[in-house]
XYZ file of C-alpha atoms in Angstrom:
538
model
C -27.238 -2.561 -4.537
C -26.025 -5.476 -6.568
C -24.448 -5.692 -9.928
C -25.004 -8.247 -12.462
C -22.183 -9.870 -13.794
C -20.272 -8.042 -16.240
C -19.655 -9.844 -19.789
C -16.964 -9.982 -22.008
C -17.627 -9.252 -26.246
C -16.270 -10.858 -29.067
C -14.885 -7.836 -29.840
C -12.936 -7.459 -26.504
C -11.468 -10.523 -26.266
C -8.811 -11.714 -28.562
C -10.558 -14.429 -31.189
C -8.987 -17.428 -29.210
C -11.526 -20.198 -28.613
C -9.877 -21.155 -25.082
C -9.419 -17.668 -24.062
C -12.746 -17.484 -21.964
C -11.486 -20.159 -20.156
C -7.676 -18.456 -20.021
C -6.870 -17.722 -16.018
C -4.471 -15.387 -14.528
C -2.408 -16.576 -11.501
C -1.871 -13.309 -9.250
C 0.908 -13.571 -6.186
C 0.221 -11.018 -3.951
C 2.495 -10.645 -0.982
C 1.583 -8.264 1.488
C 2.703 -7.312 5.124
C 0.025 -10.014 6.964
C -0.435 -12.686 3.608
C 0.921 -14.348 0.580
C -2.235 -14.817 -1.562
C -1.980 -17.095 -4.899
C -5.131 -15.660 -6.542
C -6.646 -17.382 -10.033
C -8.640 -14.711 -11.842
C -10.994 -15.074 -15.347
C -11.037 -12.637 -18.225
C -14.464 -11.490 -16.215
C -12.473 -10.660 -13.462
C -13.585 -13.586 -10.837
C -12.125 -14.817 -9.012
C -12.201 -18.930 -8.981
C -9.954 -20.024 -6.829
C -7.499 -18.723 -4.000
C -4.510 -19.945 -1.484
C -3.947 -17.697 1.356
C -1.343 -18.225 3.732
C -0.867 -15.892 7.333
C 2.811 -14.265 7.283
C 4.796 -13.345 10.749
C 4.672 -9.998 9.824
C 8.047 -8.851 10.939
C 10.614 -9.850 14.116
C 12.139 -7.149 15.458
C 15.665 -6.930 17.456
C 15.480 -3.514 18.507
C 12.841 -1.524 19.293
C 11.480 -0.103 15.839
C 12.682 -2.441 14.144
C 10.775 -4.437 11.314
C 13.166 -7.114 9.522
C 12.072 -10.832 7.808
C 14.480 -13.589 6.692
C 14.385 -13.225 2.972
C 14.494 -16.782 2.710
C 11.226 -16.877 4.616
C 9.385 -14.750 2.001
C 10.200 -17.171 -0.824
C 9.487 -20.769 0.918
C 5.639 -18.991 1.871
C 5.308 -18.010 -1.903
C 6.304 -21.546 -2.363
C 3.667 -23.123 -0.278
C 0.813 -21.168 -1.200
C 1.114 -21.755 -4.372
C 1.535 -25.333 -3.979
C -1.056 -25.041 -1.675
C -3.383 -23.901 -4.615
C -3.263 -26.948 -6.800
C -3.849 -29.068 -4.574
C -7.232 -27.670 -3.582
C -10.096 -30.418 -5.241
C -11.360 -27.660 -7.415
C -8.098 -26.635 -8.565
C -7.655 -30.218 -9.553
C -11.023 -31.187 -10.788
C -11.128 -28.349 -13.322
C -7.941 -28.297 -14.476
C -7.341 -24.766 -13.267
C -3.293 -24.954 -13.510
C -3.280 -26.085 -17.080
C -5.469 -22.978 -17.848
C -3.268 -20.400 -16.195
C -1.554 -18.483 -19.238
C 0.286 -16.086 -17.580
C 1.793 -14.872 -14.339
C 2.459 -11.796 -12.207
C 3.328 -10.744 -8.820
C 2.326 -7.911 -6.577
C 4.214 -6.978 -3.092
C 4.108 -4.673 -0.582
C 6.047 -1.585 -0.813
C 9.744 0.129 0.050
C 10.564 -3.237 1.476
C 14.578 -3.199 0.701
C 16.835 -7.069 0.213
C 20.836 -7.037 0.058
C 21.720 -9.809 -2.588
C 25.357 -10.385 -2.745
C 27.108 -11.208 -6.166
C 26.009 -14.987 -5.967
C 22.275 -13.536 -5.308
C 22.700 -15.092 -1.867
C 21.057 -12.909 1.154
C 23.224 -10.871 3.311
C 20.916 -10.025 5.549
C 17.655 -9.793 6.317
C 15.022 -7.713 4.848
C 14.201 -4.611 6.346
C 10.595 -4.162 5.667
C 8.677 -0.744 5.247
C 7.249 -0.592 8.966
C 10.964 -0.322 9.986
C 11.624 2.832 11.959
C 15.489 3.060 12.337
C 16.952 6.051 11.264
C 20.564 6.800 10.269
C 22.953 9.797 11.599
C 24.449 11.070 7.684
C 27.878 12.304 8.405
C 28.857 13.088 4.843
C 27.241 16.824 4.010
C 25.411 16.956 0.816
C 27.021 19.282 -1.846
C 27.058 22.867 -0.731
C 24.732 23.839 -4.626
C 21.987 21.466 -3.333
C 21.957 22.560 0.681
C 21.510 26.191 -1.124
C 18.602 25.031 -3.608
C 16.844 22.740 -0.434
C 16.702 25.900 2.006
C 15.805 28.643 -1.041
C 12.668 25.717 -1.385
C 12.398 25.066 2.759
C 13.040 21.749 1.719
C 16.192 21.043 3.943
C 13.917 18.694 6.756
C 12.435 16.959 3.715
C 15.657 15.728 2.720
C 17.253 15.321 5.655
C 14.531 13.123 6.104
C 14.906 10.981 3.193
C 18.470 10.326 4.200
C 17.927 9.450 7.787
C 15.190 7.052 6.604
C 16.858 5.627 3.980
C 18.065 1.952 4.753
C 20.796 1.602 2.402
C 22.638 4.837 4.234
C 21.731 3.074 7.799
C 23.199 -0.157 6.360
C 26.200 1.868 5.028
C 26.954 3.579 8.416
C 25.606 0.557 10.860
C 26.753 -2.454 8.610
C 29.205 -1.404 6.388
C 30.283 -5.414 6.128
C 27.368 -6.090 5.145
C 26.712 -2.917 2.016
C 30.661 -3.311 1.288
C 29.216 -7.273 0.067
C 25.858 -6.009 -1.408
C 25.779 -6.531 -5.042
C 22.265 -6.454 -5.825
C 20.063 -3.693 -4.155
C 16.250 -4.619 -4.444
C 12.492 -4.180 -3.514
C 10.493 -7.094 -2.499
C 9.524 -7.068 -5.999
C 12.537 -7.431 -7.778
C 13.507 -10.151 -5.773
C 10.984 -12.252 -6.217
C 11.294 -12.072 -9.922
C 14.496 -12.474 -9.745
C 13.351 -16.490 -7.837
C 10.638 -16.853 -10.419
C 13.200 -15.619 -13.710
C 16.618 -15.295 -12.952
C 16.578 -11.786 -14.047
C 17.609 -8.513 -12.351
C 14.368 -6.784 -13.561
C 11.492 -4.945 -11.661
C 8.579 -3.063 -12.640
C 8.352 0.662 -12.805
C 5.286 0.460 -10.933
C 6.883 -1.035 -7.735
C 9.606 1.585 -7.576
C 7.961 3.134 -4.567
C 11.071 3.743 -1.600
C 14.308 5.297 -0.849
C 15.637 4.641 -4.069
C 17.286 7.179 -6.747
C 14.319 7.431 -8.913
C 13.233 9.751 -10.670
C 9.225 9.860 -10.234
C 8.573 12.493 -13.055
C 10.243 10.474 -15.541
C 9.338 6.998 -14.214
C 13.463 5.618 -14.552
C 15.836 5.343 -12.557
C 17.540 9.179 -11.685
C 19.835 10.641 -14.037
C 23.979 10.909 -12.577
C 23.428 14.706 -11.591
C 20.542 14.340 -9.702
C 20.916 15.032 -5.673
C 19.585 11.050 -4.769
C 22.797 9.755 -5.803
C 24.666 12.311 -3.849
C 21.692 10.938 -0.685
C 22.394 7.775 -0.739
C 25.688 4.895 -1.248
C 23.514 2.962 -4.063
C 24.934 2.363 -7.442
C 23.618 2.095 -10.484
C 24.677 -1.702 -11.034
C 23.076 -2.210 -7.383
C 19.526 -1.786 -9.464
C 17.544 -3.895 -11.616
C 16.308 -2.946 -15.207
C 12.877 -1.276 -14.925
C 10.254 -2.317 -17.686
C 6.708 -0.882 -17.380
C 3.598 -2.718 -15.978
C 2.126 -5.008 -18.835
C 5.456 -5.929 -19.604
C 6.946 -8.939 -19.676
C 9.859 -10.253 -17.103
C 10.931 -13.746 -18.310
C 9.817 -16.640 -18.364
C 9.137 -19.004 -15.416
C 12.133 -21.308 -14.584
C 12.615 -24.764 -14.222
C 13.615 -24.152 -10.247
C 11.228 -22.076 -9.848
C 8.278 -24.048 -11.432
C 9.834 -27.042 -9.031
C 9.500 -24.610 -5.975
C 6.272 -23.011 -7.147
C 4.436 -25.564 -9.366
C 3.824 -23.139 -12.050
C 4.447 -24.450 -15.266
C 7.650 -23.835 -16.630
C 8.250 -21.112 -19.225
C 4.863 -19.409 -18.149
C 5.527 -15.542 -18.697
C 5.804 -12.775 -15.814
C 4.293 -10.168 -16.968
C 4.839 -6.689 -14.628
C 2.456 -5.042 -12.628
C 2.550 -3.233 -9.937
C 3.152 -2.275 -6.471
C 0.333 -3.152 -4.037
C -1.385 0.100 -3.692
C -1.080 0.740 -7.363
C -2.783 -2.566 -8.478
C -5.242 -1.577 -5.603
C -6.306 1.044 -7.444
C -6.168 -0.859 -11.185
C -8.064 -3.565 -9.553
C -11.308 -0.734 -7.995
C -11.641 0.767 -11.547
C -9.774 3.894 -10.759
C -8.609 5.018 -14.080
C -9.400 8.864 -14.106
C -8.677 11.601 -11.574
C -12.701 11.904 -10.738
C -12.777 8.803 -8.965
C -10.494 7.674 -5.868
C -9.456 4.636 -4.797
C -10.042 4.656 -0.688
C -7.411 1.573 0.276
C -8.571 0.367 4.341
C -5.411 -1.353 4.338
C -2.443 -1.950 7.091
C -1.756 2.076 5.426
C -4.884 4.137 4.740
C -5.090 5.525 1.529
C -6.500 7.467 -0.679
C -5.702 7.496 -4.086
C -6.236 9.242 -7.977
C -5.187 8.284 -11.214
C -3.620 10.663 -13.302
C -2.446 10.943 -16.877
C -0.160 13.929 -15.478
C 2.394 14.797 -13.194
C 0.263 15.806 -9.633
C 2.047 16.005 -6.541
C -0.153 15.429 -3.717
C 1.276 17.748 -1.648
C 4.097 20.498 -2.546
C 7.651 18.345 -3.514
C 5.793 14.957 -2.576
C 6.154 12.614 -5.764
C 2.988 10.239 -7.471
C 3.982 7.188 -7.422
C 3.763 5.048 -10.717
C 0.512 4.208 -11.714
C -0.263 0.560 -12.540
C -1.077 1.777 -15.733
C 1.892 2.093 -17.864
C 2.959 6.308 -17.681
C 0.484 7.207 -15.527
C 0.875 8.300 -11.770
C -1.160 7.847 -8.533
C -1.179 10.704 -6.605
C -1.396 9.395 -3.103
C -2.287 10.944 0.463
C -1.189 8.344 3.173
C -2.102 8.179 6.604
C 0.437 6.042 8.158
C -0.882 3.182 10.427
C -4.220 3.571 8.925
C -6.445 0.319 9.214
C -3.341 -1.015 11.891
C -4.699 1.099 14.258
C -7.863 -0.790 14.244
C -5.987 -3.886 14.416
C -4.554 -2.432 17.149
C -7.532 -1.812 18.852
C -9.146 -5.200 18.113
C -5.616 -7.040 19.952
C -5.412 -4.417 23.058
C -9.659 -4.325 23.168
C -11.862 -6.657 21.431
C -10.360 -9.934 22.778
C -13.992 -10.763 23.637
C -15.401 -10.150 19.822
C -12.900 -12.271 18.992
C -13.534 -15.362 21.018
C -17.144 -14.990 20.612
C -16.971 -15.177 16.914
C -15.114 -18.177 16.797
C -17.986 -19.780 19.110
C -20.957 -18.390 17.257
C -18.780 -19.272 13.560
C -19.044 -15.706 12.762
C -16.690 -13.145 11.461
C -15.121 -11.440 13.811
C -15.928 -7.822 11.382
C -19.453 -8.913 12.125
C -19.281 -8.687 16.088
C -16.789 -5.289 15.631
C -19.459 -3.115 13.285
C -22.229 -4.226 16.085
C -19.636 -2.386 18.334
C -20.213 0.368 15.947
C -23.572 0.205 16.478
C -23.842 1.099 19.490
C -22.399 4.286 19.130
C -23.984 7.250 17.654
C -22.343 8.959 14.378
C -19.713 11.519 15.655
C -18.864 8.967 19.320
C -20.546 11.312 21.475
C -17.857 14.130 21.307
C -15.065 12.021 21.095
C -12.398 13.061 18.007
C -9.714 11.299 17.053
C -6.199 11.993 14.693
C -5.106 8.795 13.425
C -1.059 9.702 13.889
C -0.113 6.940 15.423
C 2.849 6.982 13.539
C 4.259 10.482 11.607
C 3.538 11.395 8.255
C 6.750 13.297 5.895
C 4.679 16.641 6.335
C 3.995 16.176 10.055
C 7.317 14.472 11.230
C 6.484 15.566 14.791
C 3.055 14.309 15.017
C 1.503 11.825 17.270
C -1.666 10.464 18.153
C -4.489 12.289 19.767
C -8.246 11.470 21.300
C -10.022 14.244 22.571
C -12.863 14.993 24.066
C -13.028 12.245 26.749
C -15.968 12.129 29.060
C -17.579 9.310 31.770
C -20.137 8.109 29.282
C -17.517 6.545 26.718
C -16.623 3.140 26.013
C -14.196 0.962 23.930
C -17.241 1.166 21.727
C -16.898 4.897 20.991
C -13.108 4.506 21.231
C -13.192 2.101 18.183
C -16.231 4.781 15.996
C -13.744 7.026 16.995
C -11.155 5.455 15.086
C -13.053 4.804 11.984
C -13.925 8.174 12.024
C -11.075 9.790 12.574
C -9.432 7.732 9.406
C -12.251 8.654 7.137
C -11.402 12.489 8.555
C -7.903 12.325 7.525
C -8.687 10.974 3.949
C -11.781 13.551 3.696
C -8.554 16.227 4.219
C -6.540 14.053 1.533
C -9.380 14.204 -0.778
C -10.124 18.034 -0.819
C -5.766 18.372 -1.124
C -5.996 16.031 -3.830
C -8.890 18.036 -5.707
C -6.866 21.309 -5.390
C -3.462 19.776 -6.434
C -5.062 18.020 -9.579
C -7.832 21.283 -10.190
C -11.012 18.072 -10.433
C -13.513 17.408 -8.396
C -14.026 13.879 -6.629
C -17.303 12.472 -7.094
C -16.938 8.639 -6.513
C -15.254 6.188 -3.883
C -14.493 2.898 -4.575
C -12.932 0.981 -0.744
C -11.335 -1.867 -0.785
C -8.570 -3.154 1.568
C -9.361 -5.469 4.614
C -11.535 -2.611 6.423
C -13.605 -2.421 3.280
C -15.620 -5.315 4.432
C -17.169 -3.765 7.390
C -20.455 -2.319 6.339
C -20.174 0.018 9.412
C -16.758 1.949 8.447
C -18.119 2.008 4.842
C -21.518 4.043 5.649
C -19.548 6.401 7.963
C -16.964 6.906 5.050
C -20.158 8.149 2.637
C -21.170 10.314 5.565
C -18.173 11.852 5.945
C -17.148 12.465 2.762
C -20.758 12.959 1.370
C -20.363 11.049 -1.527
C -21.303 7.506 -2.361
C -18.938 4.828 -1.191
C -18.888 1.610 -3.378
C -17.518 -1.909 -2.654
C -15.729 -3.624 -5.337
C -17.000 -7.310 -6.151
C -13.929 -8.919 -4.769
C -12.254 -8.038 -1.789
C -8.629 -9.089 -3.768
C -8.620 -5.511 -5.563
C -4.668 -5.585 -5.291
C -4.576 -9.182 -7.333
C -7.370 -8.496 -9.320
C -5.361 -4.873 -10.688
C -2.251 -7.298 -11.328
C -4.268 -9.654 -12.849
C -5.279 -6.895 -15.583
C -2.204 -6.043 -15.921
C -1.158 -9.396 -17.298
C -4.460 -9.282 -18.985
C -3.449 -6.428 -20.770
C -0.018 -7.016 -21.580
C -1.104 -10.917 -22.939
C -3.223 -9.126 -25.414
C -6.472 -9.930 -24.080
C -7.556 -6.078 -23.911
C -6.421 -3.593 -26.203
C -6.307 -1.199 -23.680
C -7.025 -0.433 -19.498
C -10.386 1.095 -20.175
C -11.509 -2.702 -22.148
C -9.808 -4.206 -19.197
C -11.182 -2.328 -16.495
C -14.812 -2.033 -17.771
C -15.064 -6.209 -18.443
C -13.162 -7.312 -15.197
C -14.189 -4.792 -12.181
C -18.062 -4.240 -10.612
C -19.665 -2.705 -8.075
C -20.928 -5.080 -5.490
C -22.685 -2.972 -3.216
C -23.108 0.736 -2.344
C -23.667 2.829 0.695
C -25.432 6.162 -0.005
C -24.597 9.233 2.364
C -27.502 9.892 5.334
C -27.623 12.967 5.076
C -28.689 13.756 9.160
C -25.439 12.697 9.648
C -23.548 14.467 6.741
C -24.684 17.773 8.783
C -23.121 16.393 11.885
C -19.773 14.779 10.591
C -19.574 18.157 8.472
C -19.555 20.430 12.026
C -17.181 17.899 13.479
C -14.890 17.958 10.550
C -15.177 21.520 9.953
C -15.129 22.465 13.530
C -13.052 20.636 15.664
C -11.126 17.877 13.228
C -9.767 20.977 10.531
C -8.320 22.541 13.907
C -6.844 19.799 15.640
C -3.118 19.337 13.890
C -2.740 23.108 14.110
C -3.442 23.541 18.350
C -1.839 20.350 18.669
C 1.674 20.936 17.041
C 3.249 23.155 19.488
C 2.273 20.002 22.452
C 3.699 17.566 19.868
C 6.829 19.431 19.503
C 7.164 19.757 22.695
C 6.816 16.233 23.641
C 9.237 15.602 20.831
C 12.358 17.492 22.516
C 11.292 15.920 26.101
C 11.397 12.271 24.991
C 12.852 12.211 22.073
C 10.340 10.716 20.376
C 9.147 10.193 17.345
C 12.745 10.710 16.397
């Protein structure tokens, strides 16, 4: 089902006479890419510089670091790399490009010492390492966790947090760090020479104060968690915001003109779900990204599950309430590298994508993989610390082929169970999907997801939902929108929509009910006890 092109009124659009021909220059780093993205006041996208990242190196096994340096020469070159594309240059795309902002992946941490020089480098949000706290927390909050059975929880938090592992493991290193920052907050820090970061990129193991979107007040218990000062943190400003201005190093490094603004947005995720047209707590934003998500907005306070936190919202004082499942659309990335070298190589012959060659893997398969049922925790969740991954229901007529339905489904399972927690936390129903994320673009996992879930599932009309939510953001904050509804309703569209079958709903529904609902709970005990044999997950 196809959408015709959405328009933009007088009345919607400030009275500028250039301003239809205004662009937006979106940054998005993410774990596999740095995309520069040029978007229109429609919200299309016209032109586009993508450059492949090494995600990560890793010393030790769960390890997930990057050379901070490394982040900022890519940013460099794909922007470069932009305007010099023909079109770029023929239209006079850079001279149109009125504001800037930057999107990044999240809970990726950067030690800055007081000349803003690296110490180290970054640890990045796949890292697994976990810290041994020797230093008790005060005796009023262990009382308060365990009268809440929230003593794992935040035991938890400060094993996982990096700065304590950098405090106990490097304490050279955190006795030098002056500056204590996201992704985010260093790269506008490059691009401005200010110590600023959105609110809606504050998404790690930070003191912050989700409720109140700032950073947490001296008495709360995250201070007493972690080693992080205050003056370790940048100033927060909300998404729509501006940062500074563009810098004449920077605009050398970058090509970006300089004094252009940065204007705020938003973490990844959160822009993902700007960028789908997920404004209201009726409709979720399913992310098929490196992390599966799915996602709500919300003008209130809604944990997703009991003492788990929304994150900030792109939308200034709003909150996504988020289910995760860890290692979501990685796991088919997983499967692709250990299984589907032949897809792969048979693509590039044909010219073909290699998504093309994976859903006619799909294909093959009938809905529900012939018995086969899969939980997608590959890696833990904060509710589930024990968990691992599990596929059941093994028998001589399977295949790679139902191994890799089996995956799909099994995510699309896990988010169904997200969706129905969400709808009880936040007491409204779900009735509409928008996907997006890399695994949105395979026709296959997005008619299984409708089946599942028994709802439409929708495909946004670009694939860049992440830039595209940014890219409203700036919209929004240059005064091109009065407000996120104007925004939303000019620059997103559906592109194309998969309605439920509803043979299958009936099947998918059994499964779900039947087997998936019941799998976590007969599985535990095994996963606990594999836990104190090996010692892992730790």
């Amino acid at each position: 089902m196809k959408n015709t092109r959405s328009t933009i009124s007088a009345s919607t659009v400030n009275q500028n006479s250039n301003s239809r021909d205004d662009l937006i220059l979106t940054i998005d780093n993410g774990t596999q890419s740095v995309r520069a993205l040029l978007f229109d006041l429609q919200g299309s996208l016209v032109a586009k510089s993508r450059i492949e990242l090494e995600a990560y190196f890793s010393e030790n096994p769960g390890w997930a670091e990057q050379n901070v340096d490394y982040f900022w020469q890519m940013l460099g070159e794909c922007c470069q790399q932009l305007w010099q594309q023909s079109e770029v240059i023929e239209n006079g795309y850079r001279e149109k490009v009125t504001a800037v902002t930057i999107t990044t992946q999240r809970g990726t941490v950067i030690n800055l010492d007081k000349n803003a020089q690296a110490l180290r480098p970054a640890i990045l949000w796949l890292d697994q390492r976990l810290s041994q706290p020797t230093k008790a927390m005060p005796w009023y909050w262990r009382v308060a966790f365990s009268l809440i059975g929230q003593g794992k929880v935040v035991d938890y938090f400060r094993r996982k947090a990096q700065a304590n592992w950098l405090q106990q493991y490097q304490p050279e290193v955190w006795q030098k760090t002056d500056k204590f920052l996201l992704l985010s907050g260093f790269f506008t820090h490059k691009l401005t020479g200010q110590f600023k970061d959105s609110i809606g990129s504050i998404v790690g193991y930070l003191p912050f104060d989700y409720k109140k979107q700032a950073w947490a007040n001296a008495w709360d218990w995250k201070w007493h968690a972690l080693p992080v000062k205050r003056s370790m943190l940048p100033t927060l400003v909300k998404p729509g915001e501006k940062l500074g201005e563009i810098t004449a190093a920077a605009a050398k490094h970058t090509g970006i003109a300089a004094g252009t603004s940065l204007i705020a947005s938003a973490s990844d995720k959160a822009c993902e779900v700007l960028g789908s047209g997920c404004i209201s707590p009726e409709t979720a934003s399913l992310s098929y990204g490196t992390t599966a998500t799915i996602n709500t907005n919300n003008v209130n306070y809604v944990e997703p599950q009991a003492f788990i936190p929304p994150y900030p919202s792109a939308i200034p004082d709003n909150f996504n309430s988020e289910v995760m499942i860890y290692r979501g659309f990685w796991m088919v990335n997983w499967f692709k590298q250990e299984f589907g070298q032949n897809e792969i190589d048979k693509a590039q012959v044909l010219g073909v994508s290699a998504e093309s060659l994976f859903d006619q893997l799909v294909a093959q398969v009938p809905p529900g993989s012939m018995g086969l049922m899969l939980q997608p925790y590959w890696s833990p969740g904060l509710k589930n610390l024990e968990a691992k991954g599990a596929i059941i229901g093994f028998g001589d007529v399977h295949t790679r082929a139902h191994i890799y339905r089996s995956i799909l489904e099994g995510l699309a399972y896990a988010l169904r169970e997200g969706k129905e927690s969400l709808e009880k936390r936040q007491k409204c129903k779900i009735t509409r999907l928008i996907v997006s994320g890399g695994g949105s673009q395979s026709d296959a996992a997005l008619q299984l997801t409708a089946d599942i879930f028994n709802l439409p599932a929708h495909r946004p009309h670009t694939f860049e939902t992440s830039g595209l939510g940014a890219a409203i953001n700036a919209a929004v904050g240059q005064g091109y929108f009065a407000n996120y509804q104007q925004a939303t309703t000019a620059m997103t569209r559906i592109e194309q929509t998969f309605l439920p079958n509803q043979a299958n709903v009936q099947l998918y529904n059994k499964l779900y009910q039947q087997v998936y609902r019941k799998m976590y709970r007969q599985l535990k005990p095994i996963y606990q006890n594999i836990k104190k044999i090996t010692s892992y997950p730790e």
